[in-house]
Amino acid sequence: MSAPPARRAGFRRTGLRRTAVLAAAAVCASVLSACDPGGSPDGSGVTRNTNATVAVPVAERKAAPDLSGTTTRGARLDFADYKGKVVVLNVWSSLCGPCAAEAPGFAKVARSTGGAGVRFVGINTRDPDTSQAVGFEERHHLPYPSLSDPTGKLLLRFPKGSLNPQLIPTTLVLDRKGRLAARLLGPVDEDALRAVIDPVVREK
């Protein structure tokens, strides 16, 4: 015996809602940047960076993988050019609200620390079209280049168990010997960023 029309319509509506929820979950999983990894206490949709920083003692640091490649603007970027510099590596996407929230602080710190031998490099991921990435860089006046990594191949060069990026945004700090010195998961404000960079800059 078939269900009454009203019940069949209810089933269809329920099925559509379930499909929409699953689709949204899939998008969230594939574009980590669009999701709030830990919930935002102020309802802004931006996760605050709490207890997400790992600093590695000098004796325990491991070399970062070679991340040389092509930037969002089509130029070649070779990490060998950063030898002897402290490098701040930020993984971001133009689809990422938290990335946009932290970008002004990154631009400011990048400009103010260049004289101390600090260099910033982005890794843009999840953006299939580099025009999206370039538009983000221009809107936020980012003064540093970003490698184009739409499928995450560069991110896969980080071995498991290392300070590998686990969500978008993630920020890594490399010491002057190219070793992974710190990792910050989630969006980072200016003060937290300086607090991680400054000790590495002071190292001899």
PDB file of C-alpha atoms in Angstrom:
ATOM      1  CA  MET A   1       0.000   0.000   0.000  1.00  0.00           C
ATOM      2  CA  SER A   2       1.506   3.333  -1.060  1.00  0.00           C
ATOM      3  CA  ALA A   3       1.927   6.238   1.374  1.00  0.00           C
ATOM      4  CA  PRO A   4      -0.613   9.098   1.199  1.00  0.00           C
ATOM      5  CA  PRO A   5       0.451  12.086  -0.968  1.00  0.00           C
ATOM      6  CA  ALA A   6       1.084  14.292   2.068  1.00  0.00           C
ATOM      7  CA  ARG A   7       3.386  11.705   3.610  1.00  0.00           C
ATOM      8  CA  ARG A   8       5.245  11.192   0.323  1.00  0.00           C
ATOM      9  CA  ALA A   9       5.766  14.957   0.088  1.00  0.00           C
ATOM     10  CA  GLY A  10       7.105  14.969   3.655  1.00  0.00           C
ATOM     11  CA  PHE A  11       9.549  12.203   2.769  1.00  0.00           C
ATOM     12  CA  ARG A  12      10.733  14.208  -0.228  1.00  0.00           C
ATOM     13  CA  ARG A  13      11.244  17.338   1.875  1.00  0.00           C
ATOM     14  CA  THR A  14      13.126  15.354   4.514  1.00  0.00           C
ATOM     15  CA  GLY A  15      15.270  13.772   1.836  1.00  0.00           C
ATOM     16  CA  LEU A  16      16.073  17.149   0.325  1.00  0.00           C
ATOM     17  CA  ARG A  17      17.040  18.555   3.708  1.00  0.00           C
ATOM     18  CA  ARG A  18      19.280  15.559   4.409  1.00  0.00           C
ATOM     19  CA  THR A  19      20.925  15.916   0.984  1.00  0.00           C
ATOM     20  CA  ALA A  20      21.560  19.609   1.612  1.00  0.00           C
ATOM     21  CA  VAL A  21      23.117  18.910   5.004  1.00  0.00           C
ATOM     22  CA  LEU A  22      25.372  16.206   3.584  1.00  0.00           C
ATOM     23  CA  ALA A  23      26.406  18.469   0.733  1.00  0.00           C
ATOM     24  CA  ALA A  24      27.280  21.262   3.142  1.00  0.00           C
ATOM     25  CA  ALA A  25      29.294  18.845   5.262  1.00  0.00           C
ATOM     26  CA  ALA A  26      31.202  17.682   2.196  1.00  0.00           C
ATOM     27  CA  VAL A  27      32.045  21.245   1.221  1.00  0.00           C
ATOM     28  CA  CYS A  28      33.173  21.978   4.774  1.00  0.00           C
ATOM     29  CA  ALA A  29      35.404  18.914   4.826  1.00  0.00           C
ATOM     30  CA  SER A  30      36.969  19.650   1.449  1.00  0.00           C
ATOM     31  CA  VAL A  31      37.439  23.346   2.140  1.00  0.00           C
ATOM     32  CA  LEU A  32      38.667  23.393   5.711  1.00  0.00           C
ATOM     33  CA  SER A  33      39.056  27.129   5.602  1.00  0.00           C
ATOM     34  CA  ALA A  34      35.349  27.733   5.278  1.00  0.00           C
ATOM     35  CA  CYS A  35      34.628  25.955   8.546  1.00  0.00           C
ATOM     36  CA  ASP A  36      35.005  27.010  12.139  1.00  0.00           C
ATOM     37  CA  PRO A  37      37.235  24.203  13.541  1.00  0.00           C
ATOM     38  CA  GLY A  38      36.494  24.803  17.178  1.00  0.00           C
ATOM     39  CA  GLY A  39      33.485  27.092  17.415  1.00  0.00           C
ATOM     40  CA  SER A  40      33.609  30.849  17.877  1.00  0.00           C
ATOM     41  CA  PRO A  41      32.658  32.096  21.323  1.00  0.00           C
ATOM     42  CA  ASP A  42      31.584  35.478  20.010  1.00  0.00           C
ATOM     43  CA  GLY A  43      29.421  34.163  17.193  1.00  0.00           C
ATOM     44  CA  SER A  44      31.601  35.775  14.536  1.00  0.00           C
ATOM     45  CA  GLY A  45      32.433  32.533  12.769  1.00  0.00           C
ATOM     46  CA  VAL A  46      36.143  33.114  13.426  1.00  0.00           C
ATOM     47  CA  THR A  47      37.874  30.668  15.716  1.00  0.00           C
ATOM     48  CA  ARG A  48      40.198  32.241  18.240  1.00  0.00           C
ATOM     49  CA  ASN A  49      43.701  30.787  18.440  1.00  0.00           C
ATOM     50  CA  THR A  50      43.688  29.133  21.876  1.00  0.00           C
ATOM     51  CA  ASN A  51      46.169  26.439  22.903  1.00  0.00           C
ATOM     52  CA  ALA A  52      46.981  25.746  19.249  1.00  0.00           C
ATOM     53  CA  THR A  53      50.642  26.769  19.247  1.00  0.00           C
ATOM     54  CA  VAL A  54      53.506  24.286  19.274  1.00  0.00           C
ATOM     55  CA  ALA A  55      57.096  25.518  19.707  1.00  0.00           C
ATOM     56  CA  VAL A  56      59.927  23.052  19.127  1.00  0.00           C
ATOM     57  CA  PRO A  57      63.184  23.202  21.117  1.00  0.00           C
ATOM     58  CA  VAL A  58      66.211  23.871  18.921  1.00  0.00           C
ATOM     59  CA  ALA A  59      67.729  20.418  19.495  1.00  0.00           C
ATOM     60  CA  GLU A  60      64.522  18.664  18.379  1.00  0.00           C
ATOM     61  CA  ARG A  61      63.774  20.561  15.180  1.00  0.00           C
ATOM     62  CA  LYS A  62      63.536  18.840  11.812  1.00  0.00           C
ATOM     63  CA  ALA A  63      64.168  20.276   8.376  1.00  0.00           C
ATOM     64  CA  ALA A  64      61.166  21.574   6.485  1.00  0.00           C
ATOM     65  CA  PRO A  65      60.506  19.999   3.079  1.00  0.00           C
ATOM     66  CA  ASP A  66      61.434  21.831  -0.091  1.00  0.00           C
ATOM     67  CA  LEU A  67      58.430  23.949  -0.974  1.00  0.00           C
ATOM     68  CA  SER A  68      59.813  25.651  -4.061  1.00  0.00           C
ATOM     69  CA  GLY A  69      57.311  26.206  -6.839  1.00  0.00           C
ATOM     70  CA  THR A  70      55.253  28.737  -8.767  1.00  0.00           C
ATOM     71  CA  THR A  71      53.558  31.688  -7.111  1.00  0.00           C
ATOM     72  CA  THR A  72      49.989  32.825  -7.610  1.00  0.00           C
ATOM     73  CA  ARG A  73      51.335  35.419 -10.055  1.00  0.00           C
ATOM     74  CA  GLY A  74      53.278  32.917 -12.130  1.00  0.00           C
ATOM     75  CA  ALA A  75      56.788  33.639 -10.822  1.00  0.00           C
ATOM     76  CA  ARG A  76      59.266  31.021  -9.667  1.00  0.00           C
ATOM     77  CA  LEU A  77      59.907  30.895  -5.904  1.00  0.00           C
ATOM     78  CA  ASP A  78      62.940  28.978  -4.667  1.00  0.00           C
ATOM     79  CA  PHE A  79      63.271  28.374  -0.950  1.00  0.00           C
ATOM     80  CA  ALA A  80      67.057  28.293  -1.326  1.00  0.00           C
ATOM     81  CA  ASP A  81      66.812  32.081  -1.643  1.00  0.00           C
ATOM     82  CA  TYR A  82      65.628  32.253   1.975  1.00  0.00           C
ATOM     83  CA  LYS A  83      68.691  30.577   3.428  1.00  0.00           C
ATOM     84  CA  GLY A  84      69.742  32.327   6.629  1.00  0.00           C
ATOM     85  CA  LYS A  85      66.317  33.961   7.066  1.00  0.00           C
ATOM     86  CA  VAL A  86      63.512  33.246   9.508  1.00  0.00           C
ATOM     87  CA  VAL A  87      60.555  32.250   7.333  1.00  0.00           C
ATOM     88  CA  VAL A  88      56.904  32.580   8.295  1.00  0.00           C
ATOM     89  CA  LEU A  89      54.821  30.248   6.159  1.00  0.00           C
ATOM     90  CA  ASN A  90      51.065  30.840   6.088  1.00  0.00           C
ATOM     91  CA  VAL A  91      48.618  28.369   4.519  1.00  0.00           C
ATOM     92  CA  TRP A  92      45.494  30.153   3.305  1.00  0.00           C
ATOM     93  CA  SER A  93      42.624  30.186   0.844  1.00  0.00           C
ATOM     94  CA  SER A  94      40.555  33.010  -0.595  1.00  0.00           C
ATOM     95  CA  LEU A  95      37.479  31.000   0.447  1.00  0.00           C
ATOM     96  CA  CYS A  96      38.551  31.185   4.091  1.00  0.00           C
ATOM     97  CA  GLY A  97      36.901  33.721   6.394  1.00  0.00           C
ATOM     98  CA  PRO A  98      39.459  33.243   9.209  1.00  0.00           C
ATOM     99  CA  CYS A  99      42.246  33.769   6.639  1.00  0.00           C
ATOM    100  CA  ALA A 100      40.745  37.134   5.716  1.00  0.00           C
ATOM    101  CA  ALA A 101      40.431  38.035   9.401  1.00  0.00           C
ATOM    102  CA  GLU A 102      44.121  37.424  10.099  1.00  0.00           C
ATOM    103  CA  ALA A 103      45.486  38.886   6.841  1.00  0.00           C
ATOM    104  CA  PRO A 104      45.805  42.547   7.986  1.00  0.00           C
ATOM    105  CA  GLY A 105      47.929  41.490  10.964  1.00  0.00           C
ATOM    106  CA  PHE A 106      50.131  39.324   8.758  1.00  0.00           C
ATOM    107  CA  ALA A 107      50.673  42.189   6.328  1.00  0.00           C
ATOM    108  CA  LYS A 108      51.627  44.522   9.173  1.00  0.00           C
ATOM    109  CA  VAL A 109      54.020  42.086  10.848  1.00  0.00           C
ATOM    110  CA  ALA A 110      55.612  41.157   7.516  1.00  0.00           C
ATOM    111  CA  ARG A 111      56.423  44.817   6.842  1.00  0.00           C
ATOM    112  CA  SER A 112      57.778  45.498  10.319  1.00  0.00           C
ATOM    113  CA  THR A 113      60.010  42.409  10.632  1.00  0.00           C
ATOM    114  CA  GLY A 114      61.736  42.438   7.264  1.00  0.00           C
ATOM    115  CA  GLY A 115      64.663  44.410   8.654  1.00  0.00           C
ATOM    116  CA  ALA A 116      65.203  41.701  11.269  1.00  0.00           C
ATOM    117  CA  GLY A 117      65.696  39.061   8.608  1.00  0.00           C
ATOM    118  CA  VAL A 118      62.157  37.661   8.578  1.00  0.00           C
ATOM    119  CA  ARG A 119      60.517  36.653   5.321  1.00  0.00           C
ATOM    120  CA  PHE A 120      56.864  35.745   4.824  1.00  0.00           C
ATOM    121  CA  VAL A 121      55.626  33.240   2.240  1.00  0.00           C
ATOM    122  CA  GLY A 122      52.070  32.078   1.705  1.00  0.00           C
ATOM    123  CA  ILE A 123      50.788  28.774   0.386  1.00  0.00           C
ATOM    124  CA  ASN A 124      47.485  29.350  -1.365  1.00  0.00           C
ATOM    125  CA  THR A 125      45.412  26.179  -1.542  1.00  0.00           C
ATOM    126  CA  ARG A 126      41.884  25.156  -2.596  1.00  0.00           C
ATOM    127  CA  ASP A 127      41.623  28.005  -5.115  1.00  0.00           C
ATOM    128  CA  PRO A 128      41.319  26.475  -8.599  1.00  0.00           C
ATOM    129  CA  ASP A 129      41.799  29.858 -10.277  1.00  0.00           C
ATOM    130  CA  THR A 130      44.810  31.986  -9.348  1.00  0.00           C
ATOM    131  CA  SER A 131      42.770  35.126 -10.028  1.00  0.00           C
ATOM    132  CA  GLN A 132      40.875  34.392  -6.800  1.00  0.00           C
ATOM    133  CA  ALA A 133      44.145  34.236  -4.891  1.00  0.00           C
ATOM    134  CA  VAL A 134      45.559  37.379  -6.488  1.00  0.00           C
ATOM    135  CA  GLY A 135      42.345  39.234  -5.698  1.00  0.00           C
ATOM    136  CA  PHE A 136      42.684  38.223  -2.038  1.00  0.00           C
ATOM    137  CA  GLU A 137      46.321  39.364  -1.938  1.00  0.00           C
ATOM    138  CA  GLU A 138      45.411  42.741  -3.410  1.00  0.00           C
ATOM    139  CA  ARG A 139      42.398  43.300  -1.147  1.00  0.00           C
ATOM    140  CA  HIS A 140      44.491  42.663   1.938  1.00  0.00           C
ATOM    141  CA  HIS A 141      47.669  44.358   0.622  1.00  0.00           C
ATOM    142  CA  LEU A 142      49.847  41.336   1.312  1.00  0.00           C
ATOM    143  CA  PRO A 143      53.468  42.384   0.709  1.00  0.00           C
ATOM    144  CA  TYR A 144      54.815  38.857   0.217  1.00  0.00           C
ATOM    145  CA  PRO A 145      54.456  36.095  -2.401  1.00  0.00           C
ATOM    146  CA  SER A 146      52.335  32.992  -2.113  1.00  0.00           C
ATOM    147  CA  LEU A 147      52.944  29.646  -3.732  1.00  0.00           C
ATOM    148  CA  SER A 148      50.017  28.321  -5.747  1.00  0.00           C
ATOM    149  CA  ASP A 149      48.984  24.892  -4.461  1.00  0.00           C
ATOM    150  CA  PRO A 150      45.362  24.333  -5.516  1.00  0.00           C
ATOM    151  CA  THR A 151      45.356  20.574  -4.902  1.00  0.00           C
ATOM    152  CA  GLY A 152      47.508  20.520  -1.770  1.00  0.00           C
ATOM    153  CA  LYS A 153      50.528  18.773  -3.289  1.00  0.00           C
ATOM    154  CA  LEU A 154      52.979  21.028  -1.469  1.00  0.00           C
ATOM    155  CA  LEU A 155      51.232  20.386   1.833  1.00  0.00           C
ATOM    156  CA  LEU A 156      51.635  16.653   1.310  1.00  0.00           C
ATOM    157  CA  ARG A 157      55.413  17.096   1.352  1.00  0.00           C
ATOM    158  CA  PHE A 158      55.247  17.486   5.112  1.00  0.00           C
ATOM    159  CA  PRO A 159      55.748  14.003   6.600  1.00  0.00           C
ATOM    160  CA  LYS A 160      53.254  12.613   9.055  1.00  0.00           C
ATOM    161  CA  GLY A 161      54.260  13.263  12.619  1.00  0.00           C
ATOM    162  CA  SER A 162      55.988  16.514  11.720  1.00  0.00           C
ATOM    163  CA  LEU A 163      54.609  19.994  12.246  1.00  0.00           C
ATOM    164  CA  ASN A 164      52.429  19.533   9.197  1.00  0.00           C
ATOM    165  CA  PRO A 165      49.524  21.858   8.355  1.00  0.00           C
ATOM    166  CA  GLN A 166      46.294  20.283   9.602  1.00  0.00           C
ATOM    167  CA  LEU A 167      43.731  22.936   8.755  1.00  0.00           C
ATOM    168  CA  ILE A 168      43.335  26.263   7.000  1.00  0.00           C
ATOM    169  CA  PRO A 169      44.746  28.622   8.106  1.00  0.00           C
ATOM    170  CA  THR A 170      47.936  27.185   9.553  1.00  0.00           C
ATOM    171  CA  THR A 171      51.120  29.171  10.185  1.00  0.00           C
ATOM    172  CA  LEU A 172      54.595  27.649  10.385  1.00  0.00           C
ATOM    173  CA  VAL A 173      57.811  29.350  11.474  1.00  0.00           C
ATOM    174  CA  LEU A 174      61.130  28.124  10.064  1.00  0.00           C
ATOM    175  CA  ASP A 175      64.402  29.048  11.735  1.00  0.00           C
ATOM    176  CA  ARG A 176      67.476  30.325   9.889  1.00  0.00           C
ATOM    177  CA  LYS A 177      68.593  26.758   9.175  1.00  0.00           C
ATOM    178  CA  GLY A 178      65.326  25.881   7.488  1.00  0.00           C
ATOM    179  CA  ARG A 179      64.001  23.827  10.390  1.00  0.00           C
ATOM    180  CA  LEU A 180      60.430  23.795  11.666  1.00  0.00           C
ATOM    181  CA  ALA A 181      60.474  25.866  14.842  1.00  0.00           C
ATOM    182  CA  ALA A 182      56.775  26.461  15.525  1.00  0.00           C
ATOM    183  CA  ARG A 183      53.254  25.860  14.286  1.00  0.00           C
ATOM    184  CA  LEU A 184      50.059  27.800  14.938  1.00  0.00           C
ATOM    185  CA  LEU A 185      46.761  26.177  14.008  1.00  0.00           C
ATOM    186  CA  GLY A 186      43.827  28.378  13.167  1.00  0.00           C
ATOM    187  CA  PRO A 187      43.656  32.153  12.742  1.00  0.00           C
ATOM    188  CA  VAL A 188      46.393  34.135  14.456  1.00  0.00           C
ATOM    189  CA  ASP A 189      46.262  37.723  15.639  1.00  0.00           C
ATOM    190  CA  GLU A 190      49.190  40.125  15.422  1.00  0.00           C
ATOM    191  CA  ASP A 191      50.308  39.733  19.038  1.00  0.00           C
ATOM    192  CA  ALA A 192      50.301  35.925  18.905  1.00  0.00           C
ATOM    193  CA  LEU A 193      52.241  35.996  15.647  1.00  0.00           C
ATOM    194  CA  ARG A 194      54.940  38.278  17.047  1.00  0.00           C
ATOM    195  CA  ALA A 195      55.156  36.176  20.224  1.00  0.00           C
ATOM    196  CA  VAL A 196      56.132  33.138  18.145  1.00  0.00           C
ATOM    197  CA  ILE A 197      58.430  34.908  15.680  1.00  0.00           C
ATOM    198  CA  ASP A 198      60.455  37.005  18.126  1.00  0.00           C
ATOM    199  CA  PRO A 199      62.176  34.133  20.022  1.00  0.00           C
ATOM    200  CA  VAL A 200      63.238  32.540  16.732  1.00  0.00           C
ATOM    201  CA  VAL A 201      64.618  35.873  15.487  1.00  0.00           C
ATOM    202  CA  ARG A 202      66.689  36.219  18.688  1.00  0.00           C
ATOM    203  CA  GLU A 203      68.347  32.836  18.215  1.00  0.00           C
ATOM    204  CA  LYS A 204      71.986  32.900  17.185  1.00  0.00           C
TER     205      LYS A 204
END
